[in-house]
Amino acid sequence: MMADNPWKEIEDYISEINNSVCEDAAALETFRIRFLGSKNVVKPIFGQIRNIENERKKEFGQKVNELKSVAEAKYAELEIAIKQSTKSAATQNIDLSLPAEPFKQGSRHPVSLVMNRIIDIFEKIGFVTAEEREIEDDWHNFTAMNTPDDHPARDMQDTFYLKDSVNYLLRTHTSSVQSRVMTSQEPPIRIIAPGRVYRNETISARSHCQFHQVEGLFIDENVSFADMKQTLLYFAREMYGPETKIRLRPSYFPFTEPSAEMDVFMGTADEKSRKLTKGTGWLEVLGCGMVDPNVLENCNIDSKKYSGFAFGIGIERSAMQKYDIGDIRWLFENDVRFLKQFSTVI
Ligand code: PHE
């Protein structure tokens, strides 16, 4: 139905718009549909322009435009007001007495836990952490470490070579860090090198083709076997308790002379220790020895002036012993059910 007086109609709408208040988003939407929607109330008024006398047509057009802009401005204003009131309602409704959402914390991997513990122990007596590449060349992994091509000791460690390469391999031990450090630093050298190593071994509950070691290297003037023994005893007592007993058994590594393996006494009192030590009470923890003079010379260190000791600690076995882990493969499967058991261990 056409209104008799479109001029008055416009004035009425303008005052209606100016007096509008919207409580919520639904009311705002009703306002929008009424004044700005595709079937808004302004359109039919504009259609009445043909009934307006010619000399006032322009004025009428301006008036309709004014109505439109008043509606748009009011809509923007109402929209802001509603947004603000919703926000403040949300803040007012916070119940501060509610318990907090549970915070899911990650956990350290048992291998990292043991590795970090070992690093801490040696850093306390001045060893500095050195990290090196896992893809190594033959020279740093074997040749420099007194293990030339035809050396039978190469068979001790089944090596993964990179495809089509005789020179590049996945390091078989962290001893490769020894040659890296000795060729780039001057003695005195006192480093600890944690990292992952690889050997082409059959995967079972007790062995894997990847595992971790922490290498130690100490080179200075007049370093003796007694220095090594004392350092390793300190380590064992920090790691396994102040009363811990160790023993060094003669062994063989191409890069150390003499070489030894260190066992820690676990006792035979409980079932767990007996199983772990195959009934002997002694657990093999690391390989060690005095750095072979050939290794020093290969790395351009004067073997007449300097001597040193080195050791390599296997991590997985310690972690399995410490946390009672029955299968080495669990350490590499990243099963959350396994890992989350360590979330309370620091
Ligand atoms: N690299 C030896 C191994 O992987 C361990 C070792 C390190 C022995 C340093 C002596 C000295 O078995």
Tab-separated table of C-alpha atoms and ligand atoms in Angstrom:
chain	number	residue	atom	x	y	z
A	1	MET	CA	0.000	0.000	0.000
A	2	MET	CA	1.329	3.341	-0.985
A	3	ALA	CA	1.540	5.940	1.707
A	4	ASP	CA	-0.141	9.262	0.952
A	5	ASN	CA	2.841	11.279	1.921
A	6	PRO	CA	6.202	9.729	1.070
A	7	TRP	CA	8.033	12.718	2.630
A	8	LYS	CA	6.478	12.005	6.002
A	9	GLU	CA	7.095	8.305	5.571
A	10	ILE	CA	10.828	8.969	5.179
A	11	GLU	CA	10.891	11.167	8.297
A	12	ASP	CA	9.065	8.463	10.261
A	13	TYR	CA	11.554	5.791	9.207
A	14	ILE	CA	14.499	8.047	10.072
A	15	SER	CA	13.189	8.614	13.565
A	16	GLU	CA	12.380	4.912	13.934
A	17	ILE	CA	15.956	4.085	12.942
A	18	ASN	CA	17.426	6.663	15.309
A	19	ASN	CA	15.417	5.289	18.210
A	20	SER	CA	16.246	1.661	17.471
A	21	VAL	CA	17.936	-0.438	20.141
A	22	CYS	CA	18.940	-4.043	19.643
A	23	GLU	CA	19.342	-6.424	22.579
A	24	ASP	CA	20.931	-9.237	20.688
A	25	ALA	CA	22.147	-10.527	17.345
A	26	ALA	CA	18.662	-11.721	16.356
A	27	ALA	CA	17.209	-8.219	16.831
A	28	LEU	CA	20.081	-6.767	14.836
A	29	GLU	CA	19.301	-9.182	11.999
A	30	THR	CA	15.643	-8.082	12.005
A	31	PHE	CA	16.826	-4.468	11.754
A	32	ARG	CA	19.102	-5.347	8.858
A	33	ILE	CA	16.352	-7.138	6.921
A	34	ARG	CA	13.922	-4.264	7.492
A	35	PHE	CA	16.191	-1.443	6.410
A	36	LEU	CA	19.061	-2.958	4.391
A	37	GLY	CA	17.863	-6.351	3.148
A	38	SER	CA	16.897	-7.110	-0.453
A	39	LYS	CA	13.216	-6.424	0.332
A	40	ASN	CA	13.829	-3.443	2.561
A	41	VAL	CA	11.227	-0.760	3.297
A	42	VAL	CA	13.162	1.984	1.514
A	43	LYS	CA	12.817	0.518	-1.965
A	44	PRO	CA	9.031	1.053	-2.358
A	45	ILE	CA	9.372	4.657	-1.185
A	46	PHE	CA	11.934	5.308	-3.858
A	47	GLY	CA	9.465	3.898	-6.384
A	48	GLN	CA	7.163	6.792	-5.548
A	49	ILE	CA	9.539	9.276	-7.153
A	50	ARG	CA	7.317	9.218	-10.232
A	51	ASN	CA	4.492	10.766	-8.194
A	52	ILE	CA	6.679	13.644	-7.056
A	53	GLU	CA	6.430	16.917	-8.900
A	54	ASN	CA	9.408	17.443	-11.226
A	55	GLU	CA	11.031	20.353	-9.430
A	56	ARG	CA	11.218	18.373	-6.175
A	57	LYS	CA	12.413	15.024	-7.664
A	58	LYS	CA	16.069	15.795	-6.922
A	59	GLU	CA	15.339	16.793	-3.361
A	60	PHE	CA	13.292	13.609	-2.927
A	61	GLY	CA	16.152	11.471	-4.241
A	62	GLN	CA	18.506	13.080	-1.727
A	63	LYS	CA	16.078	12.417	1.086
A	64	VAL	CA	15.832	8.721	0.190
A	65	ASN	CA	19.654	8.532	0.114
A	66	GLU	CA	19.764	10.164	3.530
A	67	LEU	CA	17.406	7.456	4.833
A	68	LYS	CA	19.711	4.773	3.415
A	69	SER	CA	22.846	6.218	4.995
A	70	VAL	CA	21.154	6.740	8.344
A	71	ALA	CA	20.139	3.070	8.278
A	72	GLU	CA	23.673	1.952	7.357
A	73	ALA	CA	25.316	4.086	10.037
A	74	LYS	CA	22.889	2.880	12.682
A	75	TYR	CA	23.441	-0.732	11.682
A	76	ALA	CA	27.218	-0.348	12.091
A	77	GLU	CA	26.746	1.302	15.473
A	78	LEU	CA	24.362	-1.403	16.731
A	79	GLU	CA	26.646	-4.136	15.492
A	80	ILE	CA	29.592	-2.804	17.512
A	81	ALA	CA	27.425	-2.395	20.615
A	82	ILE	CA	26.239	-6.012	20.372
A	83	LYS	CA	29.736	-7.380	19.872
A	84	GLN	CA	30.922	-5.520	22.932
A	85	SER	CA	28.083	-6.645	25.132
A	86	THR	CA	28.531	-10.295	24.080
A	87	LYS	CA	32.203	-10.023	24.936
A	88	SER	CA	31.635	-8.524	28.339
A	89	ALA	CA	28.904	-11.103	29.070
A	90	ALA	CA	31.416	-13.840	28.291
A	91	THR	CA	33.934	-12.353	30.677
A	92	GLN	CA	31.367	-11.831	33.372
A	93	ASN	CA	30.354	-15.456	33.154
A	94	ILE	CA	33.784	-16.880	33.979
A	95	ASP	CA	33.603	-19.083	37.032
A	96	LEU	CA	36.955	-18.721	38.701
A	97	SER	CA	36.252	-21.568	41.090
A	98	LEU	CA	36.119	-24.155	38.263
A	99	PRO	CA	39.058	-26.591	38.124
A	100	ALA	CA	41.495	-25.879	35.285
A	101	GLU	CA	41.502	-27.899	32.080
A	102	PRO	CA	44.012	-30.751	32.390
A	103	PHE	CA	47.329	-29.735	30.799
A	104	LYS	CA	48.789	-32.523	28.705
A	105	GLN	CA	52.504	-32.472	29.173
A	106	GLY	CA	54.923	-34.292	26.892
A	107	SER	CA	57.553	-36.575	28.301
A	108	ARG	CA	61.251	-37.108	27.845
A	109	HIS	CA	62.234	-40.261	26.037
A	110	PRO	CA	63.990	-42.752	28.330
A	111	VAL	CA	67.034	-42.685	26.033
A	112	SER	CA	67.237	-38.890	26.394
A	113	LEU	CA	66.772	-39.161	30.156
A	114	VAL	CA	69.784	-41.444	30.487
A	115	MET	CA	71.853	-39.526	27.941
A	116	ASN	CA	71.192	-36.207	29.703
A	117	ARG	CA	72.068	-37.725	33.055
A	118	ILE	CA	75.431	-38.953	31.706
A	119	ILE	CA	76.160	-35.570	30.106
A	120	ASP	CA	75.394	-33.820	33.434
A	121	ILE	CA	77.773	-36.119	35.297
A	122	PHE	CA	80.682	-35.414	32.957
A	123	GLU	CA	79.968	-31.699	32.540
A	124	LYS	CA	80.392	-31.385	36.308
A	125	ILE	CA	84.041	-32.373	35.930
A	126	GLY	CA	84.721	-30.127	32.944
A	127	PHE	CA	83.851	-32.231	29.888
A	128	VAL	CA	82.308	-30.237	27.054
A	129	THR	CA	79.557	-31.651	24.811
A	130	ALA	CA	80.461	-32.173	21.145
A	131	GLU	CA	77.929	-33.274	18.553
A	132	GLU	CA	78.755	-34.529	15.089
A	133	ARG	CA	77.227	-35.940	11.896
A	134	GLU	CA	75.534	-39.341	11.663
A	135	ILE	CA	76.485	-39.764	7.998
A	136	GLU	CA	80.220	-40.125	8.247
A	137	ASP	CA	83.057	-40.871	5.866
A	138	ASP	CA	85.063	-44.021	6.058
A	139	TRP	CA	88.193	-42.170	7.206
A	140	HIS	CA	86.680	-40.616	10.338
A	141	ASN	CA	84.716	-43.717	11.326
A	142	PHE	CA	87.411	-46.340	10.623
A	143	THR	CA	90.735	-45.355	9.070
A	144	ALA	CA	91.647	-42.535	11.446
A	145	MET	CA	90.537	-44.777	14.286
A	146	ASN	CA	93.304	-47.215	13.412
A	147	THR	CA	90.999	-49.548	11.506
A	148	PRO	CA	92.362	-49.633	7.931
A	149	ASP	CA	90.555	-51.382	5.070
A	150	ASP	CA	91.840	-54.861	5.663
A	151	HIS	CA	91.606	-54.714	9.452
A	152	PRO	CA	89.641	-57.653	10.841
A	153	ALA	CA	87.961	-55.352	13.375
A	154	ARG	CA	85.829	-53.914	10.563
A	155	ASP	CA	83.890	-57.146	10.738
A	156	MET	CA	83.063	-56.392	14.370
A	157	GLN	CA	80.691	-53.702	13.231
A	158	ASP	CA	78.352	-54.443	10.366
A	159	THR	CA	78.229	-51.201	8.504
A	160	PHE	CA	75.425	-49.543	6.554
A	161	TYR	CA	77.075	-47.897	3.545
A	162	LEU	CA	75.205	-45.244	1.625
A	163	LYS	CA	73.817	-46.520	-1.670
A	164	ASP	CA	76.520	-46.922	-4.315
A	165	SER	CA	79.170	-45.546	-2.003
A	166	VAL	CA	82.262	-47.065	-0.465
A	167	ASN	CA	83.157	-43.850	1.287
A	168	TYR	CA	80.011	-42.702	3.073
A	169	LEU	CA	78.316	-44.672	5.799
A	170	LEU	CA	76.076	-44.353	8.835
A	171	ARG	CA	78.517	-44.069	11.715
A	172	THR	CA	78.885	-47.352	13.562
A	173	HIS	CA	80.038	-45.705	16.789
A	174	THR	CA	80.418	-42.240	18.283
A	175	SER	CA	84.187	-42.808	18.181
A	176	SER	CA	84.010	-40.999	14.822
A	177	VAL	CA	83.522	-37.826	16.876
A	178	GLN	CA	86.977	-38.445	18.388
A	179	SER	CA	88.685	-38.096	15.000
A	180	ARG	CA	86.491	-35.098	14.094
A	181	VAL	CA	87.463	-33.296	17.294
A	182	MET	CA	91.150	-34.291	17.259
A	183	THR	CA	91.586	-32.993	13.704
A	184	SER	CA	89.950	-29.672	14.535
A	185	GLN	CA	91.062	-28.879	18.107
A	186	GLU	CA	94.370	-28.624	19.905
A	187	PRO	CA	94.896	-30.527	23.164
A	188	PRO	CA	93.984	-30.358	25.958
A	189	ILE	CA	90.749	-31.980	24.763
A	190	ARG	CA	88.000	-33.002	27.137
A	191	ILE	CA	84.750	-33.838	25.315
A	192	ILE	CA	81.643	-35.890	25.751
A	193	ALA	CA	79.750	-36.822	22.552
A	194	PRO	CA	76.210	-38.180	22.737
A	195	GLY	CA	74.501	-39.517	19.638
A	196	ARG	CA	72.872	-42.156	17.525
A	197	VAL	CA	74.786	-44.947	15.804
A	198	TYR	CA	73.823	-47.663	13.312
A	199	ARG	CA	74.799	-51.273	12.716
A	200	ASN	CA	73.381	-53.797	10.311
A	201	GLU	CA	72.207	-56.189	12.977
A	202	THR	CA	69.189	-58.418	13.226
A	203	ILE	CA	66.499	-56.676	15.230
A	204	SER	CA	65.405	-58.561	18.317
A	205	ALA	CA	64.298	-57.861	21.883
A	206	ARG	CA	67.953	-57.302	22.847
A	207	SER	CA	69.543	-55.687	19.788
A	208	HIS	CA	68.598	-53.110	17.185
A	209	CYS	CA	70.099	-51.620	14.033
A	210	GLN	CA	70.126	-48.193	15.660
A	211	PHE	CA	71.109	-47.264	19.187
A	212	HIS	CA	72.824	-44.518	21.162
A	213	GLN	CA	76.219	-44.022	22.722
A	214	VAL	CA	77.979	-41.357	24.714
A	215	GLU	CA	81.633	-41.074	23.769
A	216	GLY	CA	84.246	-39.544	26.060
A	217	LEU	CA	87.693	-38.327	25.105
A	218	PHE	CA	90.387	-36.814	27.292
A	219	ILE	CA	93.761	-35.778	25.858
A	220	ASP	CA	96.497	-33.869	27.617
A	221	GLU	CA	100.091	-34.266	28.725
A	222	ASN	CA	100.726	-37.166	31.118
A	223	VAL	CA	97.255	-38.686	31.114
A	224	SER	CA	97.444	-42.166	32.603
A	225	PHE	CA	95.346	-45.311	32.891
A	226	ALA	CA	94.812	-44.416	36.552
A	227	ASP	CA	93.219	-41.098	35.488
A	228	MET	CA	90.824	-43.045	33.319
A	229	LYS	CA	89.960	-45.505	36.033
A	230	GLN	CA	89.301	-42.742	38.559
A	231	THR	CA	87.131	-40.802	36.084
A	232	LEU	CA	85.072	-43.898	35.307
A	233	LEU	CA	84.695	-44.770	38.986
A	234	TYR	CA	83.411	-41.240	39.624
A	235	PHE	CA	80.934	-41.716	36.756
A	236	ALA	CA	79.724	-45.106	38.030
A	237	ARG	CA	79.163	-43.782	41.544
A	238	GLU	CA	77.229	-40.730	40.303
A	239	MET	CA	75.168	-42.916	38.004
A	240	TYR	CA	74.532	-46.007	40.122
A	241	GLY	CA	75.043	-44.818	43.718
A	242	PRO	CA	77.961	-43.893	46.015
A	243	GLU	CA	78.809	-47.466	47.040
A	244	THR	CA	79.019	-48.766	43.462
A	245	LYS	CA	81.845	-51.167	42.628
A	246	ILE	CA	83.400	-51.379	39.162
A	247	ARG	CA	85.790	-53.758	37.456
A	248	LEU	CA	87.845	-53.339	34.298
A	249	ARG	CA	88.221	-56.429	32.131
A	250	PRO	CA	90.921	-56.524	29.431
A	251	SER	CA	89.374	-56.197	25.994
A	252	TYR	CA	90.231	-55.159	22.470
A	253	PHE	CA	89.420	-52.095	20.347
A	254	PRO	CA	91.590	-51.010	17.408
A	255	PHE	CA	91.698	-47.407	18.610
A	256	THR	CA	92.754	-47.975	22.222
A	257	GLU	CA	95.750	-49.738	23.757
A	258	PRO	CA	95.365	-51.131	26.324
A	259	SER	CA	91.598	-51.589	26.065
A	260	ALA	CA	89.086	-52.601	28.671
A	261	GLU	CA	85.424	-53.111	29.327
A	262	MET	CA	83.921	-51.735	32.494
A	263	ASP	CA	81.368	-53.692	34.497
A	264	VAL	CA	79.279	-52.330	37.359
A	265	PHE	CA	78.304	-54.609	40.237
A	266	MET	CA	74.540	-54.914	40.495
A	267	GLY	CA	74.501	-57.812	42.938
A	268	THR	CA	72.605	-61.056	42.697
A	269	ALA	CA	70.171	-60.453	45.523
A	270	ASP	CA	67.115	-59.788	43.401
A	271	GLU	CA	65.653	-61.536	40.409
A	272	LYS	CA	65.984	-58.458	38.170
A	273	SER	CA	69.751	-58.103	38.758
A	274	ARG	CA	70.321	-61.813	38.264
A	275	LYS	CA	68.484	-61.779	34.965
A	276	LEU	CA	70.245	-58.630	33.759
A	277	THR	CA	73.716	-59.881	34.675
A	278	LYS	CA	73.126	-63.500	33.637
A	279	GLY	CA	73.648	-64.532	37.230
A	280	THR	CA	77.119	-62.977	37.614
A	281	GLY	CA	76.031	-59.763	39.319
A	282	TRP	CA	78.212	-57.725	36.907
A	283	LEU	CA	76.674	-55.519	34.215
A	284	GLU	CA	78.777	-54.442	31.237
A	285	VAL	CA	78.435	-50.681	30.908
A	286	LEU	CA	81.127	-49.333	28.587
A	287	GLY	CA	84.239	-49.902	26.479
A	288	CYS	CA	87.336	-47.842	27.157
A	289	GLY	CA	91.091	-47.589	26.875
A	290	MET	CA	94.132	-45.412	26.356
A	291	VAL	CA	93.998	-43.698	22.962
A	292	ASP	CA	96.274	-45.656	20.600
A	293	PRO	CA	99.271	-43.481	19.563
A	294	ASN	CA	98.445	-44.311	15.921
A	295	VAL	CA	95.094	-42.556	16.331
A	296	LEU	CA	96.789	-39.444	17.734
A	297	GLU	CA	99.281	-39.407	14.853
A	298	ASN	CA	96.525	-39.954	12.247
A	299	CYS	CA	94.897	-36.818	13.623
A	300	ASN	CA	98.139	-34.809	13.741
A	301	ILE	CA	98.564	-34.868	17.497
A	302	ASP	CA	102.099	-35.476	18.780
A	303	SER	CA	101.887	-38.860	20.515
A	304	LYS	CA	105.228	-38.240	22.292
A	305	LYS	CA	103.854	-35.190	23.996
A	306	TYR	CA	100.228	-36.157	24.513
A	307	SER	CA	98.334	-39.163	25.738
A	308	GLY	CA	94.704	-39.711	26.557
A	309	PHE	CA	91.846	-42.037	27.271
A	310	ALA	CA	88.507	-42.663	25.588
A	311	PHE	CA	85.344	-44.505	26.433
A	312	GLY	CA	82.016	-45.336	24.814
A	313	ILE	CA	78.898	-45.896	26.900
A	314	GLY	CA	75.906	-47.738	25.458
A	315	ILE	CA	72.680	-45.967	26.369
A	316	GLU	CA	69.887	-48.401	25.601
A	317	ARG	CA	71.064	-51.057	28.011
A	318	SER	CA	71.282	-48.549	30.868
A	319	ALA	CA	67.831	-47.176	30.057
A	320	MET	CA	66.365	-50.674	29.964
A	321	GLN	CA	68.004	-51.530	33.266
A	322	LYS	CA	66.990	-48.280	34.930
A	323	TYR	CA	63.347	-48.264	33.834
A	324	ASP	CA	62.794	-52.003	33.671
A	325	ILE	CA	62.152	-52.066	29.926
A	326	GLY	CA	61.907	-55.594	28.609
A	327	ASP	CA	62.356	-55.064	24.854
A	328	ILE	CA	64.750	-52.659	23.077
A	329	ARG	CA	62.287	-52.254	20.183
A	330	TRP	CA	59.859	-50.358	22.425
A	331	LEU	CA	62.424	-47.560	22.533
A	332	PHE	CA	62.034	-46.926	18.796
A	333	GLU	CA	58.333	-47.447	18.197
A	334	ASN	CA	57.105	-44.131	19.618
A	335	ASP	CA	54.010	-45.745	21.071
A	336	VAL	CA	52.373	-43.135	23.272
A	337	ARG	CA	51.207	-45.774	25.750
A	338	PHE	CA	54.859	-46.600	26.349
A	339	LEU	CA	56.218	-43.046	26.267
A	340	LYS	CA	53.668	-41.460	28.577
A	341	GLN	CA	54.885	-43.633	31.427
A	342	PHE	CA	57.923	-41.358	31.569
A	343	SER	CA	56.000	-38.100	31.896
A	344	THR	CA	56.615	-37.929	35.645
A	345	VAL	CA	60.323	-38.704	35.321
A	346	ILE	CA	62.540	-35.642	35.130
B	1	PHE	N1	83.495	-47.491	19.961
B	1	PHE	C1	83.443	-48.636	20.813
B	1	PHE	C2	82.189	-49.432	20.502
B	1	PHE	O1	81.320	-48.926	19.832
B	1	PHE	C3	83.434	-48.234	22.269
B	1	PHE	C4	84.701	-47.557	22.703
B	1	PHE	C5	84.810	-46.186	22.658
B	1	PHE	C6	85.768	-48.314	23.166
B	1	PHE	C7	85.977	-45.556	23.070
B	1	PHE	C8	86.929	-47.697	23.574
B	1	PHE	C9	87.019	-46.342	23.533
B	1	PHE	O2	82.029	-50.560	20.918
